[in-house]
mmCIF file of C-alpha atoms in Angstrom:
data_model
loop_
_atom_site.group_PDB
_atom_site.id
_atom_site.type_symbol
_atom_site.label_atom_id
_atom_site.label_comp_id
_atom_site.label_asym_id
_atom_site.label_seq_id
_atom_site.Cartn_x
_atom_site.Cartn_y
_atom_site.Cartn_z
ATOM 1 C CA MET A 1 -40.593 -90.403 14.136
ATOM 2 C CA MET A 2 -40.251 -86.881 16.439
ATOM 3 C CA GLY A 3 -39.883 -83.474 15.101
ATOM 4 C CA ALA A 4 -36.813 -81.556 16.006
ATOM 5 C CA SER A 5 -38.910 -79.168 18.398
ATOM 6 C CA MET A 6 -40.377 -82.259 19.976
ATOM 7 C CA THR A 7 -37.023 -84.111 20.349
ATOM 8 C CA LYS A 8 -35.478 -80.789 22.068
ATOM 9 C CA ALA A 9 -38.503 -80.605 24.463
ATOM 10 C CA LEU A 10 -37.933 -84.196 25.454
ATOM 11 C CA VAL A 11 -34.169 -83.685 25.762
ATOM 12 C CA ARG A 12 -34.705 -80.696 27.881
ATOM 13 C CA ALA A 13 -37.445 -82.482 29.914
ATOM 14 C CA VAL A 14 -34.976 -85.419 30.740
ATOM 15 C CA VAL A 15 -32.069 -82.835 31.631
ATOM 16 C CA LEU A 16 -34.409 -80.737 33.902
ATOM 17 C CA ALA A 17 -35.761 -84.100 35.561
ATOM 18 C CA SER A 18 -32.061 -85.061 36.087
ATOM 19 C CA PHE A 19 -31.406 -81.892 37.463
ATOM 20 C CA ALA A 20 -34.195 -81.880 39.874
ATOM 21 C CA LEU A 21 -33.413 -85.438 41.118
ATOM 22 C CA THR A 22 -29.552 -85.225 41.451
ATOM 23 C CA GLY A 23 -29.122 -81.326 42.084
ATOM 24 C CA SER A 24 -26.701 -81.257 39.058
ATOM 25 C CA ALA A 25 -27.421 -80.074 35.525
ATOM 26 C CA ALA A 26 -25.029 -82.714 34.259
ATOM 27 C CA SER A 27 -25.629 -86.346 34.549
ATOM 28 C CA ALA A 28 -22.831 -89.157 34.084
ATOM 29 C CA ALA A 29 -24.342 -90.390 30.746
ATOM 30 C CA ASP A 30 -24.017 -86.951 29.115
ATOM 31 C CA PRO A 31 -20.528 -85.434 30.293
ATOM 32 C CA LEU A 32 -19.975 -81.869 29.753
ATOM 33 C CA PRO A 33 -17.584 -80.565 26.839
ATOM 34 C CA ASP A 34 -14.035 -80.471 27.999
ATOM 35 C CA ALA A 35 -13.972 -76.957 27.306
ATOM 36 C CA VAL A 36 -16.541 -76.212 30.071
ATOM 37 C CA ALA A 37 -15.865 -79.179 32.376
ATOM 38 C CA ALA A 38 -14.262 -78.711 35.968
ATOM 39 C CA PRO A 39 -13.993 -82.198 37.166
ATOM 40 C CA SER A 40 -11.944 -81.600 40.056
ATOM 41 C CA GLU A 41 -14.274 -78.972 41.473
ATOM 42 C CA ILE A 42 -17.489 -79.367 43.912
ATOM 43 C CA PRO A 43 -20.614 -77.942 43.042
ATOM 44 C CA VAL A 44 -21.809 -75.284 45.543
ATOM 45 C CA LEU A 45 -25.150 -74.312 44.084
ATOM 46 C CA SER A 46 -26.952 -74.906 40.736
ATOM 47 C CA VAL A 47 -29.682 -72.617 39.328
ATOM 48 C CA HIS A 48 -31.840 -71.912 36.283
ATOM 49 C CA ALA A 49 -31.790 -68.742 34.773
ATOM 50 C CA GLU A 50 -34.482 -66.943 32.742
ATOM 51 C CA GLY A 51 -33.596 -63.616 31.002
ATOM 52 C CA VAL A 52 -32.350 -61.848 27.922
ATOM 53 C CA GLN A 53 -28.971 -61.147 26.335
ATOM 54 C CA VAL A 54 -28.637 -57.624 25.321
ATOM 55 C CA TYR A 55 -27.272 -56.590 22.202
ATOM 56 C CA GLU A 56 -26.055 -53.160 20.761
ATOM 57 C CA CYS A 57 -25.968 -52.030 17.361
ATOM 58 C CA LYS A 58 -22.259 -51.065 16.478
ATOM 59 C CA PRO A 59 -20.112 -50.535 13.278
ATOM 60 C CA VAL A 60 -17.912 -53.335 12.552
ATOM 61 C CA THR A 61 -14.483 -53.475 10.528
ATOM 62 C CA ASP A 62 -16.261 -53.059 7.310
ATOM 63 C CA GLY A 63 -18.191 -50.040 8.420
ATOM 64 C CA LYS A 64 -21.404 -52.124 8.223
ATOM 65 C CA LEU A 65 -23.473 -52.274 11.437
ATOM 66 C CA ALA A 66 -23.944 -55.593 13.531
ATOM 67 C CA TRP A 67 -25.196 -56.588 16.678
ATOM 68 C CA SER A 68 -22.571 -56.699 19.503
ATOM 69 C CA PHE A 69 -23.167 -58.387 22.874
ATOM 70 C CA ARG A 70 -23.683 -55.907 25.507
ATOM 71 C CA GLU A 71 -24.819 -57.656 28.823
ATOM 72 C CA PRO A 72 -27.029 -60.406 30.438
ATOM 73 C CA VAL A 73 -29.937 -59.590 32.333
ATOM 74 C CA ALA A 74 -31.389 -62.775 34.147
ATOM 75 C CA THR A 75 -33.139 -64.174 37.216
ATOM 76 C CA LEU A 76 -31.742 -66.992 39.119
ATOM 77 C CA ILE A 77 -34.116 -69.584 40.320
ATOM 78 C CA ALA A 78 -33.627 -72.699 42.654
ATOM 79 C CA ASP A 79 -36.415 -74.712 43.719
ATOM 80 C CA GLY A 80 -39.028 -72.541 42.180
ATOM 81 C CA ARG A 81 -37.822 -69.319 44.196
ATOM 82 C CA THR A 82 -35.801 -66.450 42.899
ATOM 83 C CA VAL A 83 -32.322 -66.850 44.630
ATOM 84 C CA GLY A 84 -30.317 -64.161 42.733
ATOM 85 C CA ARG A 85 -29.591 -62.310 39.553
ATOM 86 C CA HIS A 86 -27.019 -62.103 36.687
ATOM 87 C CA TYR A 87 -25.878 -59.085 34.891
ATOM 88 C CA ALA A 88 -23.109 -57.190 33.261
ATOM 89 C CA GLY A 89 -19.633 -57.973 34.470
ATOM 90 C CA PRO A 90 -20.610 -60.691 34.234
ATOM 91 C CA ASN A 91 -21.732 -60.869 37.816
ATOM 92 C CA TRP A 92 -23.853 -63.164 39.672
ATOM 93 C CA GLU A 93 -25.324 -62.043 43.109
ATOM 94 C CA HIS A 94 -27.149 -64.314 45.551
ATOM 95 C CA VAL A 95 -29.870 -63.126 47.784
ATOM 96 C CA ASP A 96 -27.487 -63.667 50.730
ATOM 97 C CA GLY A 97 -25.664 -60.720 49.458
ATOM 98 C CA SER A 98 -22.675 -62.746 48.156
ATOM 99 C CA ALA A 99 -21.546 -62.019 44.653
ATOM 100 C CA VAL A 100 -18.901 -63.127 42.235
ATOM 101 C CA THR A 101 -17.574 -61.681 38.905
ATOM 102 C CA ALA A 102 -15.912 -63.971 36.300
ATOM 103 C CA ARG A 103 -14.161 -64.149 32.977
ATOM 104 C CA THR A 104 -14.549 -66.572 30.325
ATOM 105 C CA THR A 105 -11.876 -69.450 30.125
ATOM 106 C CA GLY A 106 -13.633 -72.020 27.977
ATOM 107 C CA SER A 107 -16.613 -72.025 25.493
ATOM 108 C CA ALA A 108 -18.559 -75.098 23.697
ATOM 109 C CA PRO A 109 -21.279 -74.215 21.064
ATOM 110 C CA GLY A 110 -24.993 -74.321 22.131
ATOM 111 C CA ALA A 111 -27.306 -77.051 20.836
ATOM 112 C CA THR A 112 -28.325 -74.784 17.787
ATOM 113 C CA PRO A 113 -27.336 -71.556 16.082
ATOM 114 C CA ALA A 114 -29.995 -69.739 18.168
ATOM 115 C CA ASP A 115 -28.603 -70.981 21.547
ATOM 116 C CA ILE A 116 -25.677 -69.056 23.165
ATOM 117 C CA ALA A 117 -22.579 -70.807 23.888
ATOM 118 C CA TRP A 118 -21.907 -72.929 27.214
ATOM 119 C CA LEU A 119 -19.211 -71.403 29.139
ATOM 120 C CA LYS A 120 -16.703 -71.953 32.131
ATOM 121 C CA LEU A 121 -15.802 -68.908 33.613
ATOM 122 C CA GLU A 122 -13.087 -68.277 36.240
ATOM 123 C CA VAL A 123 -14.234 -65.835 39.246
ATOM 124 C CA ILE A 124 -11.933 -63.009 39.485
ATOM 125 C CA SER A 125 -13.583 -61.422 42.401
ATOM 126 C CA HIS A 126 -15.817 -61.870 45.405
ATOM 127 C CA ARG A 127 -18.184 -59.707 47.260
ATOM 128 C CA GLY A 128 -19.872 -60.106 50.547
ATOM 129 C CA ASN A 129 -20.019 -63.384 52.696
ATOM 130 C CA GLY A 130 -22.246 -66.199 51.933
ATOM 131 C CA LEU A 131 -22.885 -68.932 49.622
ATOM 132 C CA PHE A 132 -20.762 -67.443 46.790
ATOM 133 C CA SER A 133 -17.692 -66.598 49.029
ATOM 134 C CA SER A 134 -16.075 -70.030 48.032
ATOM 135 C CA VAL A 135 -17.097 -69.938 44.433
ATOM 136 C CA ALA A 136 -13.878 -70.320 42.101
ATOM 137 C CA THR A 137 -15.640 -71.398 38.849
ATOM 138 C CA VAL A 138 -19.151 -70.775 37.217
ATOM 139 C CA GLN A 139 -20.306 -73.015 34.286
ATOM 140 C CA ARG A 140 -23.304 -71.860 31.927
ATOM 141 C CA ILE A 141 -24.727 -75.050 30.447
ATOM 142 C CA ASN A 142 -28.031 -76.216 28.758
ATOM 143 C CA THR A 143 -28.523 -72.837 27.043
ATOM 144 C CA SER A 144 -31.593 -72.148 25.064
ATOM 145 C CA GLY A 145 -32.109 -69.103 22.939
ATOM 146 C CA GLY A 146 -30.011 -65.865 23.470
ATOM 147 C CA GLU A 147 -28.760 -65.116 19.983
ATOM 148 C CA LEU A 148 -29.977 -62.024 18.312
ATOM 149 C CA SER A 149 -30.594 -62.502 14.671
ATOM 150 C CA GLY A 150 -31.366 -60.023 11.969
ATOM 151 C CA ALA A 151 -29.847 -56.790 10.773
ATOM 152 C CA CYS A 152 -29.614 -53.725 12.896
ATOM 153 C CA ASP A 153 -29.968 -50.304 10.877
ATOM 154 C CA LYS A 154 -29.142 -47.776 13.569
ATOM 155 C CA ALA A 155 -25.712 -47.449 15.662
ATOM 156 C CA GLY A 156 -26.546 -47.425 19.493
ATOM 157 C CA ALA A 157 -29.899 -49.325 19.037
ATOM 158 C CA LEU A 158 -30.519 -51.997 21.587
ATOM 159 C CA GLY A 159 -31.980 -55.414 20.939
ATOM 160 C CA SER A 160 -32.614 -58.342 23.183
ATOM 161 C CA ALA A 161 -33.104 -62.304 22.923
ATOM 162 C CA ALA A 162 -34.705 -64.151 25.416
ATOM 163 C CA TYR A 163 -32.636 -67.044 26.780
ATOM 164 C CA SER A 164 -32.658 -69.577 29.581
ATOM 165 C CA ALA A 165 -29.642 -71.397 31.024
ATOM 166 C CA ASP A 166 -28.372 -73.461 33.813
ATOM 167 C CA TYR A 167 -25.500 -71.983 36.086
ATOM 168 C CA VAL A 168 -23.400 -74.141 38.055
ATOM 169 C CA PHE A 169 -21.250 -72.659 40.867
ATOM 170 C CA LEU A 170 -18.367 -74.814 42.041
ATOM 171 C CA ARG A 171 -15.420 -74.480 44.550
ATOM 172 C CA ARG A 172 -12.004 -76.068 44.751
ATOM 173 C CA ASP A 173 -11.471 -79.016 46.928
#
């Protein structure tokens, strides 16, 4: 019998192998949740991201302090090379100078409570000419980590949680 961490590692290896072989993070055998799917759109680029989710300690409604998401900081990787970055906005910038800003339109829970949600994001602005010029939708899938746990005790303090995810950039047909 496999332990949970070994099972997760095996699933991750299978997903990454599928990604490497097909160029797509999703496989026909494992469809995306409806909330993040974009079945009529065509992939432009699929990348893996490694980075952190940054949180700020802020007062909540009852006056207690809690971690509040502030921004992502991540490197976008394809074929073992850095091809861009992901940062507050949310923004994604490709090395060719093209960039997009998007807003969340759908969400599905990550695999564990420690994993940030999978997202579907609608592009609301484009910058530059290049690969991202035709992108209409961004999907964040296959997340690992990124949720910050533990108490914060000083307003304004920053904390971060390492995460990885796959981002799929899609265009309309």
